[in-house]
Coordinates of C-alpha atoms in Angstrom, one line a residue:
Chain A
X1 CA 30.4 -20.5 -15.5
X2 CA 29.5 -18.5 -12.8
X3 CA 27.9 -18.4 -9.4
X4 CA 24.7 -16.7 -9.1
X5 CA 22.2 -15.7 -6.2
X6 CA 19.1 -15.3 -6.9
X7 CA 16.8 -13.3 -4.5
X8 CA 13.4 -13.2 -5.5
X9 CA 9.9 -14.0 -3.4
X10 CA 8.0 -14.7 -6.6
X11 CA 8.7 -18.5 -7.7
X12 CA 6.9 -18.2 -10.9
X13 CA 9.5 -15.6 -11.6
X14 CA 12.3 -17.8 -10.0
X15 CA 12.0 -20.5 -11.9
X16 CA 12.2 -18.3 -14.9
X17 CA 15.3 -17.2 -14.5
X18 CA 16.8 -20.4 -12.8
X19 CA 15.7 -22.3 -16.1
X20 CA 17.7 -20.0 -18.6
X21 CA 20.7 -19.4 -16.1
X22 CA 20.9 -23.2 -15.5
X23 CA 20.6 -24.0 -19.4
X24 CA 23.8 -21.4 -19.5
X25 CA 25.5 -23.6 -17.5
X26 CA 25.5 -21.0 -15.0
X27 CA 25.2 -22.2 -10.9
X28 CA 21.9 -20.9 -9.3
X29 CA 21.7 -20.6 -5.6
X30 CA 18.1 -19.5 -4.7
X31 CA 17.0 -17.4 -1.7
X32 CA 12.7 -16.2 -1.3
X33 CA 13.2 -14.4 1.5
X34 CA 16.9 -12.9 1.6
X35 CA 17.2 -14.4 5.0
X36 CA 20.5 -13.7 6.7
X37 CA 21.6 -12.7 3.2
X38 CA 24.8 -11.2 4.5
X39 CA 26.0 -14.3 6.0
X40 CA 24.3 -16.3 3.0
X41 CA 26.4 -14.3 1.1
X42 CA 29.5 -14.8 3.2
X43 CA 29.3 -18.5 2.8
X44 CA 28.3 -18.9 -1.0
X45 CA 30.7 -16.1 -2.2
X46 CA 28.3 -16.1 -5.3
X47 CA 29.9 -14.2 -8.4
X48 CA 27.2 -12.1 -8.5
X49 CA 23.8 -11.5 -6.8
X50 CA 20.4 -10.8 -8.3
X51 CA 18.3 -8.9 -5.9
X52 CA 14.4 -8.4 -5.6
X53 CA 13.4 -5.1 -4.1
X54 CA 9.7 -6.0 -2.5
X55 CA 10.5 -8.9 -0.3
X56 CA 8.7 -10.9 2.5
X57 CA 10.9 -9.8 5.7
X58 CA 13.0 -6.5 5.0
X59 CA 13.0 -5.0 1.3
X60 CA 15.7 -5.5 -1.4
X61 CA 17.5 -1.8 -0.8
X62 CA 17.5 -2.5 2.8
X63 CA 19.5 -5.6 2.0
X64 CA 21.8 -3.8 -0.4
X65 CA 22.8 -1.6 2.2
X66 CA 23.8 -4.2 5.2
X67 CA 25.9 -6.3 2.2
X68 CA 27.4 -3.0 1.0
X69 CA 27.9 -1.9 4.5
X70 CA 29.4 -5.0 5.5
X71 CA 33.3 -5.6 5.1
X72 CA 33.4 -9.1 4.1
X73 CA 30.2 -8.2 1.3
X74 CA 30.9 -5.1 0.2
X75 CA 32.3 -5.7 -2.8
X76 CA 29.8 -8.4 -4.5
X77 CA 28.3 -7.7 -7.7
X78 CA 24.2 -6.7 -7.0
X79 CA 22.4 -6.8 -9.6
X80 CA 18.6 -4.6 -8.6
X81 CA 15.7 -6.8 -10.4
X82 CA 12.4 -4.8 -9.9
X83 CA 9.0 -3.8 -11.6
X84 CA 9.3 -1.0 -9.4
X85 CA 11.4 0.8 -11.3
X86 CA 10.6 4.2 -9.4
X87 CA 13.6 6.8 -10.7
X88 CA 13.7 7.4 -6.9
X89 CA 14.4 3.5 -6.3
X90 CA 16.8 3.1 -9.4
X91 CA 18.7 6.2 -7.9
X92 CA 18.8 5.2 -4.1
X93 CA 20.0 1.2 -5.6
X94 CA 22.8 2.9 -7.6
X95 CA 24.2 4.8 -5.3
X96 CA 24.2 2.3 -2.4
X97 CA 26.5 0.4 -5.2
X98 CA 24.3 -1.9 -7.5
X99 CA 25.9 -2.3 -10.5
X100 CA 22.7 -2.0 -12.2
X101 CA 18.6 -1.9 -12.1
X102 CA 16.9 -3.8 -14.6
X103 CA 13.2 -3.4 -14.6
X104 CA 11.8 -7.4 -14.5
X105 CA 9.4 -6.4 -17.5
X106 CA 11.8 -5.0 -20.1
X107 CA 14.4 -7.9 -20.3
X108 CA 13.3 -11.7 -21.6
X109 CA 15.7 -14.3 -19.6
X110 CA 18.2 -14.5 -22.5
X111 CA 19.1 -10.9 -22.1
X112 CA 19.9 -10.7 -18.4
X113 CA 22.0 -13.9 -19.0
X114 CA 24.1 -12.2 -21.7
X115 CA 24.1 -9.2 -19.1
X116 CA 25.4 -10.8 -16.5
X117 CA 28.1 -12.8 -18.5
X118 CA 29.5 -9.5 -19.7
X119 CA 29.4 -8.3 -15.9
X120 CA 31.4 -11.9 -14.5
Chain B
X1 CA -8.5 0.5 -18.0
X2 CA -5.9 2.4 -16.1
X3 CA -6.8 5.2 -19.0
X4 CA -10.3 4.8 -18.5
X5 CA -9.4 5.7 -14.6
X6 CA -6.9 9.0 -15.7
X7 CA -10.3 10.2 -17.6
X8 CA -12.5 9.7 -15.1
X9 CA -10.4 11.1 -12.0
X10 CA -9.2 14.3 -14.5
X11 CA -13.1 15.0 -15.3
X12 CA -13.5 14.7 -11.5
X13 CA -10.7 17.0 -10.6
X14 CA -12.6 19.1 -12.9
X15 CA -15.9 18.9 -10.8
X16 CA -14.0 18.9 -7.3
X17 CA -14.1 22.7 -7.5
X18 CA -18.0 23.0 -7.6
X19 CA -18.3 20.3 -5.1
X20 CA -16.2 22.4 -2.6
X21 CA -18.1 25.1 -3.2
X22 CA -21.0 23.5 -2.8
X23 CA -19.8 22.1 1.0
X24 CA -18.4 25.9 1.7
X25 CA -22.2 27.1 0.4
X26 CA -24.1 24.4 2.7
X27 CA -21.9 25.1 6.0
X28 CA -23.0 28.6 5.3
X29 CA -26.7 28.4 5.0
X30 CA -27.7 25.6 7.3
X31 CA -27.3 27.6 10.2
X32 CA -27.2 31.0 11.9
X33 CA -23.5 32.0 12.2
X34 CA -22.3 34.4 14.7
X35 CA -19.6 36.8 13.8
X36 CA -16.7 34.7 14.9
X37 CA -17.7 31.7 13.4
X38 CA -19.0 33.6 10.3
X39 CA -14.6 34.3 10.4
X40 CA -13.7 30.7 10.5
X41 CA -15.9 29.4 7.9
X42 CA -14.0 32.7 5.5
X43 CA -10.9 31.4 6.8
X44 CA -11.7 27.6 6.0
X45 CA -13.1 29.2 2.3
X46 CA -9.5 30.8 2.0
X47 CA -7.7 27.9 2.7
X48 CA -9.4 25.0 0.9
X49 CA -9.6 27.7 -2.0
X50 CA -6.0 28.2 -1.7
X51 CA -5.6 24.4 -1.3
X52 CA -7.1 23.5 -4.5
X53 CA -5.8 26.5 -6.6
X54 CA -2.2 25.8 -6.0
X55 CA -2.0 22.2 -8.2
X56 CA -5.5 21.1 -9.4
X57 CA -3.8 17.7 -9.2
X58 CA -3.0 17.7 -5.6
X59 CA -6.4 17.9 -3.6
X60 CA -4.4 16.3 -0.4
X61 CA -4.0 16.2 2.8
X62 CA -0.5 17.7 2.2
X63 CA -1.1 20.1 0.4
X64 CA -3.9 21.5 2.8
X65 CA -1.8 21.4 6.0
X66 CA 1.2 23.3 3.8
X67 CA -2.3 26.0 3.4
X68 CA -2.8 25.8 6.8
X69 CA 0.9 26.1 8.5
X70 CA 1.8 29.1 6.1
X71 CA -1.3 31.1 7.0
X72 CA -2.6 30.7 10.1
X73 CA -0.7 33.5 11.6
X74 CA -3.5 35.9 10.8
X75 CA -5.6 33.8 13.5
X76 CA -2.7 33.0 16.3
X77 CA 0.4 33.9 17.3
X78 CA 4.1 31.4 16.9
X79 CA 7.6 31.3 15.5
X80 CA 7.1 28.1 14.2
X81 CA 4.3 26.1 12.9
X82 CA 4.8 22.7 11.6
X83 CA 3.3 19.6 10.5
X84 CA 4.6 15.9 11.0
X85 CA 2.5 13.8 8.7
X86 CA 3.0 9.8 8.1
X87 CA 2.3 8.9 4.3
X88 CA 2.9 5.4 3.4
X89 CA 6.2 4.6 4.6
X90 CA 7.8 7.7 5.2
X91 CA 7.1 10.3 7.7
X92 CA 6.9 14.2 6.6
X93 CA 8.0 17.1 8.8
X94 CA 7.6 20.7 7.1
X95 CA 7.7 24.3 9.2
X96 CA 7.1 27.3 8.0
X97 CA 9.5 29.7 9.6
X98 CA 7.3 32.8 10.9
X99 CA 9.7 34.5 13.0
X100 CA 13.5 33.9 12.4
X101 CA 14.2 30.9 14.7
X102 CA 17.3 28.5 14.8
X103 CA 17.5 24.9 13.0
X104 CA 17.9 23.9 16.8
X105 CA 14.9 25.4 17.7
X106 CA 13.0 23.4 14.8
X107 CA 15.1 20.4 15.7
X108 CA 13.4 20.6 18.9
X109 CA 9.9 20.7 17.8
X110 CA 10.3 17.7 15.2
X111 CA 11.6 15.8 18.3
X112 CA 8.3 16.6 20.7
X113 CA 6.4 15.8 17.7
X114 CA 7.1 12.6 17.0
X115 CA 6.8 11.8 20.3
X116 CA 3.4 13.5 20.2
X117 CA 2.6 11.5 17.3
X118 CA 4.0 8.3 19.0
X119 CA 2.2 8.6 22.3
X120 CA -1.3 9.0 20.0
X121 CA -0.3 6.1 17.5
X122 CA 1.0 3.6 20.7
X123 CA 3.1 0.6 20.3
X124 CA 1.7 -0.8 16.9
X125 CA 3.6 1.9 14.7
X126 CA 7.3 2.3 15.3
X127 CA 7.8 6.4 14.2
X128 CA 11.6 5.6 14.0
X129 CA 11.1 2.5 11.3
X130 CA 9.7 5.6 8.9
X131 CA 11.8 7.1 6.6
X132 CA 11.9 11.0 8.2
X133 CA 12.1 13.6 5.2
X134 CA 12.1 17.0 6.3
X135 CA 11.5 20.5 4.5
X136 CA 11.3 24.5 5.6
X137 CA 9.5 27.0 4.3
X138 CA 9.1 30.8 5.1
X139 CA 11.4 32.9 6.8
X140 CA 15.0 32.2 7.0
X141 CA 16.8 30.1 9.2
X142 CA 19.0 32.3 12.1
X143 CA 21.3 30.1 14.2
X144 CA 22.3 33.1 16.2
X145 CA 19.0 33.2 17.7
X146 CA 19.4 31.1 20.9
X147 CA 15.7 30.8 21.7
X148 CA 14.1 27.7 22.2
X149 CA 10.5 26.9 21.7
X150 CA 8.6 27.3 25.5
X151 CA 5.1 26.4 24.6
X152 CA 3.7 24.2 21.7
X153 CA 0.6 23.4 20.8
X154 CA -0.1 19.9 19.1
X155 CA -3.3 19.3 17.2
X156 CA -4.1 15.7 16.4
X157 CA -4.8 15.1 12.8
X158 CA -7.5 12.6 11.8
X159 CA -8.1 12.0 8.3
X160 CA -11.3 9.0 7.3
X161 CA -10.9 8.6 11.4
X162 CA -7.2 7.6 11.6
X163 CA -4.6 9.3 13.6
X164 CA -2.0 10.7 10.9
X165 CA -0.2 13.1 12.6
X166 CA 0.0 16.1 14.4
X167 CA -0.1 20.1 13.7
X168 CA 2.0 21.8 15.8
X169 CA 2.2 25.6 16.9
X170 CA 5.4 26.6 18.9
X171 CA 6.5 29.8 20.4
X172 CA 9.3 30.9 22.5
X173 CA 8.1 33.9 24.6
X174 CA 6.8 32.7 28.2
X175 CA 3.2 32.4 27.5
X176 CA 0.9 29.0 26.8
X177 CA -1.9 29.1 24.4
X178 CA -5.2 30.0 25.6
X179 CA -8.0 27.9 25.4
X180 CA -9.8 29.9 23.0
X181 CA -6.6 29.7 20.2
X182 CA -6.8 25.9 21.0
X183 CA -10.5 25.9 20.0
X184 CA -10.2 27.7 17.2
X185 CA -7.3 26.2 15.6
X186 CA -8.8 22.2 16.2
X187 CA -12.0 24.1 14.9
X188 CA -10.3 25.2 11.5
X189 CA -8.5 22.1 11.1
X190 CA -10.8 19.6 11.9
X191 CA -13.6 21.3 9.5
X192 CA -10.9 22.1 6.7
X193 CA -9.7 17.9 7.0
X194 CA -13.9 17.0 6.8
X195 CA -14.1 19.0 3.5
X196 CA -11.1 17.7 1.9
X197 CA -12.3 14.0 3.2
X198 CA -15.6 14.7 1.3
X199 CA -14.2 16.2 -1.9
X200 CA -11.9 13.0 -2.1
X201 CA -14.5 10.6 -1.4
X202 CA -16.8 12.0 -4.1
X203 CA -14.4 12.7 -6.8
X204 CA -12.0 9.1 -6.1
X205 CA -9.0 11.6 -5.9
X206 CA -8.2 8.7 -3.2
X207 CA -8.3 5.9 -5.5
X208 CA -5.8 8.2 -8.0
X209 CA -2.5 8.2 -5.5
X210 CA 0.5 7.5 -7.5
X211 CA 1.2 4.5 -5.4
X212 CA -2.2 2.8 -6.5
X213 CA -0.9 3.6 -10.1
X214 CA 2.2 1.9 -9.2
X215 CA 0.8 -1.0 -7.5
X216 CA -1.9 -2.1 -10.1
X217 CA 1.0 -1.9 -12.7
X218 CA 3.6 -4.0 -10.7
X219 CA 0.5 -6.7 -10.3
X220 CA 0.1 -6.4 -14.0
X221 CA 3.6 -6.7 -15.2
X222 CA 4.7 -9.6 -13.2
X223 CA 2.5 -12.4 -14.8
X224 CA 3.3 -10.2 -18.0
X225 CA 7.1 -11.2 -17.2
X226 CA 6.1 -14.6 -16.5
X227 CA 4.2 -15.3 -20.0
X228 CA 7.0 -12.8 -21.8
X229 CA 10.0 -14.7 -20.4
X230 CA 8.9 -18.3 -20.5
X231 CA 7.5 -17.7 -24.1
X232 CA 10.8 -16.4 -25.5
X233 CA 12.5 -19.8 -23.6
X234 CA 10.1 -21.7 -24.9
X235 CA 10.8 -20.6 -28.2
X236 CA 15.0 -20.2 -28.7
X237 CA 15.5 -23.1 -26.5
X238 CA 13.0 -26.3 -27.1
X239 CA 15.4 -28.6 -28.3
X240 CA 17.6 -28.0 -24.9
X241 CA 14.2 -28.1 -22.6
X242 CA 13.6 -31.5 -20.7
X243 CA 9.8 -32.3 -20.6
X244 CA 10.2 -31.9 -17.1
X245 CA 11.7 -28.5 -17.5
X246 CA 8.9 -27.8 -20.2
X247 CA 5.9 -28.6 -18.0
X248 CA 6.9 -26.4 -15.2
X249 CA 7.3 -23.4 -18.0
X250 CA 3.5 -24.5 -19.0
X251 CA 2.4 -24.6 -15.6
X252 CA 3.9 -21.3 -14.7
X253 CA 2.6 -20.0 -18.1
X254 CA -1.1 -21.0 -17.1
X255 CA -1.0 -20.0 -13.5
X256 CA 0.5 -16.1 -14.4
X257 CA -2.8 -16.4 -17.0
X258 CA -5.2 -16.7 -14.2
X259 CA -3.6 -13.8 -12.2
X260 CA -3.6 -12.0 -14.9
X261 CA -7.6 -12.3 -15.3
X262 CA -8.0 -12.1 -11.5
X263 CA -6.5 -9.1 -11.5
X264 CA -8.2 -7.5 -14.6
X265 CA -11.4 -8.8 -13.3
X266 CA -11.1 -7.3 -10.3
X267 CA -10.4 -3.9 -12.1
X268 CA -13.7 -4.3 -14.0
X269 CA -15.6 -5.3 -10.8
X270 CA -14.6 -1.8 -9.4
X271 CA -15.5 0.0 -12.3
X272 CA -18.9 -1.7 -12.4
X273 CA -19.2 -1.1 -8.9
X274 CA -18.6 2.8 -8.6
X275 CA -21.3 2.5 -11.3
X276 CA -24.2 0.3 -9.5
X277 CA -23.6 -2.4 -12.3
X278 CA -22.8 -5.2 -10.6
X279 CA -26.0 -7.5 -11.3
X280 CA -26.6 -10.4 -9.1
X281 CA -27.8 -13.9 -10.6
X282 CA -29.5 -15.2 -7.3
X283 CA -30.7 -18.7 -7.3
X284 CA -31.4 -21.4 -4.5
X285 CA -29.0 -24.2 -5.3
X286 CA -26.9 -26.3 -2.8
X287 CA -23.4 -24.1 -1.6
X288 CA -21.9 -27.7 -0.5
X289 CA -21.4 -29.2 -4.4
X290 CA -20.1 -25.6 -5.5
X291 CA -17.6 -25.0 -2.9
X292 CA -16.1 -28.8 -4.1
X293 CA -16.0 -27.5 -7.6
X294 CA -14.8 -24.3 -6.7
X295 CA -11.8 -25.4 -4.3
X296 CA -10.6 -28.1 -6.2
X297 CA -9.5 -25.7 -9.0
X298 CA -6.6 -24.3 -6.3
X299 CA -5.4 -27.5 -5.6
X300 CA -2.3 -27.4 -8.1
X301 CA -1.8 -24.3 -8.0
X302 CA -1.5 -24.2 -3.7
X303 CA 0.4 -27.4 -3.8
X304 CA 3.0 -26.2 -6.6
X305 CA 4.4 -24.5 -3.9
X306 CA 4.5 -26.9 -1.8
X307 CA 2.2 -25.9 0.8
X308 CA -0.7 -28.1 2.4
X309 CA -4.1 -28.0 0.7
X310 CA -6.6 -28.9 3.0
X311 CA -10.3 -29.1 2.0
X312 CA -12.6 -30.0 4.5
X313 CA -16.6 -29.9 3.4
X314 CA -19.8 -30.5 5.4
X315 CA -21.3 -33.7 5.1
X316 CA -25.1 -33.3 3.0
X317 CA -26.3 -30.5 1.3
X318 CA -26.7 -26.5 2.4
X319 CA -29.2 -24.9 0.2
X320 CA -28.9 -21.3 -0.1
X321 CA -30.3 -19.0 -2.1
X322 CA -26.7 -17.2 -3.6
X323 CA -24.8 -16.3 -7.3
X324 CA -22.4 -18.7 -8.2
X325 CA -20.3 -16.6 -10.3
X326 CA -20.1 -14.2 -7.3
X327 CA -19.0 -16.4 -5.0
X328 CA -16.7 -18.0 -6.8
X329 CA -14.9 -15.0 -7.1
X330 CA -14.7 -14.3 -3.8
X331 CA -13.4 -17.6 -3.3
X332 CA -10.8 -16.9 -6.1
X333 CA -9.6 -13.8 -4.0
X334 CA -9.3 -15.2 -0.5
X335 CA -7.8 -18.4 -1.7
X336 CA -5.2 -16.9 -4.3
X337 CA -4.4 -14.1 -1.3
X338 CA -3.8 -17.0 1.2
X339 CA -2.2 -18.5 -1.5
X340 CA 0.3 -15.2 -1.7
X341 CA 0.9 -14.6 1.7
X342 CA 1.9 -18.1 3.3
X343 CA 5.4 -19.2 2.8
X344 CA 5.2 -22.5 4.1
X345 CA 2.8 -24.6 6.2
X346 CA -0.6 -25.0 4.7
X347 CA -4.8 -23.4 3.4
X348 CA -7.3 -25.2 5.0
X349 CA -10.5 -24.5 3.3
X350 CA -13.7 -25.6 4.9
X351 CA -17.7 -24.9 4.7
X352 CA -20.0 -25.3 7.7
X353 CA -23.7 -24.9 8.4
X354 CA -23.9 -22.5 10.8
X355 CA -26.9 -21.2 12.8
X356 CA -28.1 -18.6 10.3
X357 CA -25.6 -18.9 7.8
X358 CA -23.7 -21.5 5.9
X359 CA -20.1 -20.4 6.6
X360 CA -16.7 -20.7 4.0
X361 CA -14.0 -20.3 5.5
X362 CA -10.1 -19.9 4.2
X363 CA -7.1 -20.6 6.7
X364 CA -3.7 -20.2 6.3
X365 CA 0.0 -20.6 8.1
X366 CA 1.1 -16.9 6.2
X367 CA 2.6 -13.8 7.3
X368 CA -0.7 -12.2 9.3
X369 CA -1.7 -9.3 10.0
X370 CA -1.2 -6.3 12.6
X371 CA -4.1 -4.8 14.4
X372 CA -3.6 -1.5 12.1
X373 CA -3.3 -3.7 8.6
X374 CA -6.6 -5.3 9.9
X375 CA -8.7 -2.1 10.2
X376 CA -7.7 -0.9 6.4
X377 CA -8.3 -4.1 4.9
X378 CA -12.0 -3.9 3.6
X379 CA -11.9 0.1 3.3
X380 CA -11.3 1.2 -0.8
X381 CA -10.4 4.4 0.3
X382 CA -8.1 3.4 3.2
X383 CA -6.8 1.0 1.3
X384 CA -5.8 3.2 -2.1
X385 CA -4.7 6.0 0.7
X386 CA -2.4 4.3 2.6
X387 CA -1.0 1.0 1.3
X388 CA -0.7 -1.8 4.1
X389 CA 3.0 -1.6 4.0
X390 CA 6.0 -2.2 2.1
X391 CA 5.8 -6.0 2.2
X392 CA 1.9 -5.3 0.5
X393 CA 2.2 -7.4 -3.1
X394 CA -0.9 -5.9 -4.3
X395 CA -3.6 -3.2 -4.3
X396 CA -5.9 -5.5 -1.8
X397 CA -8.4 -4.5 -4.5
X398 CA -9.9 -8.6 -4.5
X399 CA -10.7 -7.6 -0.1
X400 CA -12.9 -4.7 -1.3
X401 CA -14.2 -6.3 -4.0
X402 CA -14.9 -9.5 -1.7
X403 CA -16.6 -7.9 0.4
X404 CA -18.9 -5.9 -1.6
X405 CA -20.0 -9.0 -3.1
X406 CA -20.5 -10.8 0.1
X407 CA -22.6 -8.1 1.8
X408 CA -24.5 -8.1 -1.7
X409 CA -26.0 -11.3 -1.3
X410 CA -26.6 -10.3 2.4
X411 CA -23.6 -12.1 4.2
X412 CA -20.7 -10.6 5.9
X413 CA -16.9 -10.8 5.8
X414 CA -14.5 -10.8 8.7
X415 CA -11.2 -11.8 9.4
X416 CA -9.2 -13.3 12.4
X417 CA -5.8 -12.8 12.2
X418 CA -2.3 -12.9 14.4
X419 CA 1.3 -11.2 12.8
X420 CA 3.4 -13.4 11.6
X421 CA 0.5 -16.1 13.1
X422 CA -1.8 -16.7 10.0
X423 CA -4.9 -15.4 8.7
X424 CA -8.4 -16.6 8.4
X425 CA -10.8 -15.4 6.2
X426 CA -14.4 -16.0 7.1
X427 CA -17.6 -15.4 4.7
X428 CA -21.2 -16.2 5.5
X429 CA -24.0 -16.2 3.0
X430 CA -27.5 -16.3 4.7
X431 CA -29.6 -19.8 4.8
X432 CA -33.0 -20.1 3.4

């Protein structure tokens, strides 16, 4: 089982993948905004963190790089989940350290769960 | 129907050459030219010419000011002329390097530009929030050359009558620019930027930007993720699903079908519209039992999200003479946009009988608007050209739309709206 937070502004999508990640028996901590993420992150200490890129307040990448930039976050898994799968934004989220960018359209829920199992 | 839009703006791009040189024909023959300005309008013919022959599928801004900054040393003299440039959220800076300066030199210009651009813009757009990418062209680079730039010249570019950034003409000997280089570079650039305006305008290069492309697919694909994702669920994992669980995936299911056909819907509507399709189906009927129907249809969806749905209606009946089908899309956009953009609080929807107009109006607690998102809101062009901003979920195409339709009935749209304050969408449609 592990600990996942899930940042992501859309609820229809949310709900998505809270519904399959919960019925893994996974632990969902949600986030719409990424709100003081770093310290979010701090407290949780999630196993691994799915991450929107076009968020209400500051953007997804912008995030990546305070939690990567940070000393007590920089090692969290980050997981980039965007339909704006630009090569320029799945190169910039790489090398600020996500482990990977999955393009919300090409994986159903089941797959990102058996994704992010082999990643935990 | 993104196909249907490559065709069109590829047959365009096509035509955009005889169009030019239709412009460059007119400017030529509606007036008596003296000899200097008989120069300018060769030298505008060279560089829109140049413009357009480089890459037939980049009639831009960009690529005109990289004309202009690499050739206008045949009409003034410099070391270094450059261009700072905001597109979307990033901010170019290119110079061409006439006479061998050093990187400090150019460092130097970039930095009086953008506060040149800065003072123009004011307060409202931070320069320094933008992502700077910077590029050189022409000669090369010679740090030994310890000269700095003494006099600049900064040129205020306005493209569809917005501020955009600044052309900019430096040289290090003691001199300033004369008033007649001045006139004649402004004149050059600001005739060169009308042409390009028009060519875009009548071809819909505009509405062709990569970041439309991008943005009407990201609105397509995420109901599309809904639907695909809660299907497959639906599917491998029914006997695990409570009912609860399993009326939420409906609900989501049915609400991702309706964006789905507001968005595709709006597509069509824009299509018909750059055609003269859109019919109207005017009839007098009474606004106040439509805009009950109408509302009512939001109220699950609004509330889902745990927001406030407040209708409030007029008491009797408001006749006007309007098309339902019309309206109710404009409805459909202002509410589902209100809908979007607030977080928490609540959408007040009300209808009043005004003086000369029955008036709908849609309220909400959301994110706002700046001054500068408010003037590119209604404007197709503006609004393909230079997306809102990053936090922009969609192509705005259901404002344009909304607004045609209003003012097609003989209303009018406005808004009222405070950052981070709320919105308020007003619409009136004309009484009998």
């Amino acid at each position: 089982m592990a600990k996942i937070l899930l940042v992501e502004d859309d609820a229809a999508i949310a709900n998505l993948y809270q519904a399959e990640l919960k019925l893994r028996d996974h632990s969902v901590i949600y986030s719409n905004n990424g709100e003081n993420l770093v310290e979010l992150v701090k407290k949780e200490k999630p196993d691994i963190i799915l991450l929107d890129i076009q968020l209400p307040q500051k953007d997804g990448l912008t995030l990546l790089s305070e939690l990567k930039s940070n000393g007590d976050t920089k090692d969290v898994k980050v997981i980039v989940l965007s339909n704006y799968a630009s090569q320029e934004n799945v190169d910039k989220a790489l090398q600020m350290g996500a482990i990977d960018f999955i393009p919300k359209h090409r994986i159903v829920p089941e797959e990102l769960g058996i994704k992010i199992e082999q990643l935990v | 129907m993104l196909s249907v839009y490559l065709i069109i703006a590829i047959v365009l791009l096509i035509t955009s050459n005889c169009i030019f040189i239709y412009y460059i024909y007119k400017s030529y023959t509606s007036q008596h030219l003296h000899y200097k300005d008989k120069k300018i309008n060769e030298y505008q013919l060279d560089v829109l010419n140049e413009t357009l022959s480089r890459d037939k599928t980049d009639v831009s801004l960009g690529a005109l000011l990289d004309t202009l900054i690499s050739s206008l040393h045949t009409v003034i003299n410099y070391d270094v002329s450059s261009y700072l440039l905001i597109h979307n959220k990033s901010l170019t800076f290119k110079s061409y390097v006439n006479n061998q300066m050093s990187a400090d030199y150019l460092r130097k210009v970039e930095k009086l530009s953008i506060e040149e651009l800065q003072n123009k813009l004011g307060k409202d757009d931070d320069l320094t929030k933008r992502h700077l990418k910077e590029y050189i062209s022409g000669n090369i680079v010679n740090n030994e050359n310890k000269l700095k730039p003494y006099s600049n010249f900064f040129a205020e570019i306005k493209f569809n009558d917005r501020t955009v950034g600044v052309l900019v003409f430096s040289i290090s000997k003691k001199e300033f620019y004369s008033k007649n280089d001045i006139k004649l570079v402004r004149q050059i650039l600001d005739s060169s930027v009308f042409f390009l305006q028009k060519i875009q305008t009548l071809t819909g290069v505009g509405l062709m930007t990569d970041d439309y492309i991008n943005m009407v697919l990201h609105d397509l694909r995420t109901p599309l993720t809904v639907i695909n994702g809660n299907s497959d669920i639906l599917l491998k994992r029914d006997k695990e699903l409570k009912s609860t669980d399993k009326i939420k995936i409906y609900k989501d299911i049915k609400h991702s079908v309706s964006r789905l056909s507001t968005i595709v819907n709006n597509l069509l509507d824009v299509a018909r519209m750059e055609r003269g399709k859109v019919k109207l189906n005017m009839k007098n009927a009474d606004c106040v039992k439509f805009f009950n129907r109408e509302v009512e249809t939001f109220r699950n969806i609004v509330e889902s999200r745990n927001l406030k749905y407040i209708v409030k209606p007029p008491k009797g009946e408001i006749i006007i003479n309007f098309d339902a089908d019309v309206t109710a899309r404009v409805l459909d956009n202002l509410i589902s946009n209100a809908n979007k953009y607030t977080e928490k609080g609540s959408i007040t929807v009300s209808l009043k009988k005004g003086k000369n107009y029955a008036v709908f109006s849609i309220k909400d607690t959301g994110i706002g608007l700046s001054k500068s998102q408010k003037k590119l809101l209604f404007n197709k062009f503006e609004q393909f050209a230079h997306p809102v901003d990053g936090n922009q979920k969609s192509t705005g195409l259901g404002l344009v739309i909304s607004k045609s339709l209003v003012e097609a009935q003989g209303g009018k749209i406005l808004v009222n709206s405070k950052l981070g304050k709320g919105s308020e969408f007003i619409f009136k449609l004309p009484l009998i």
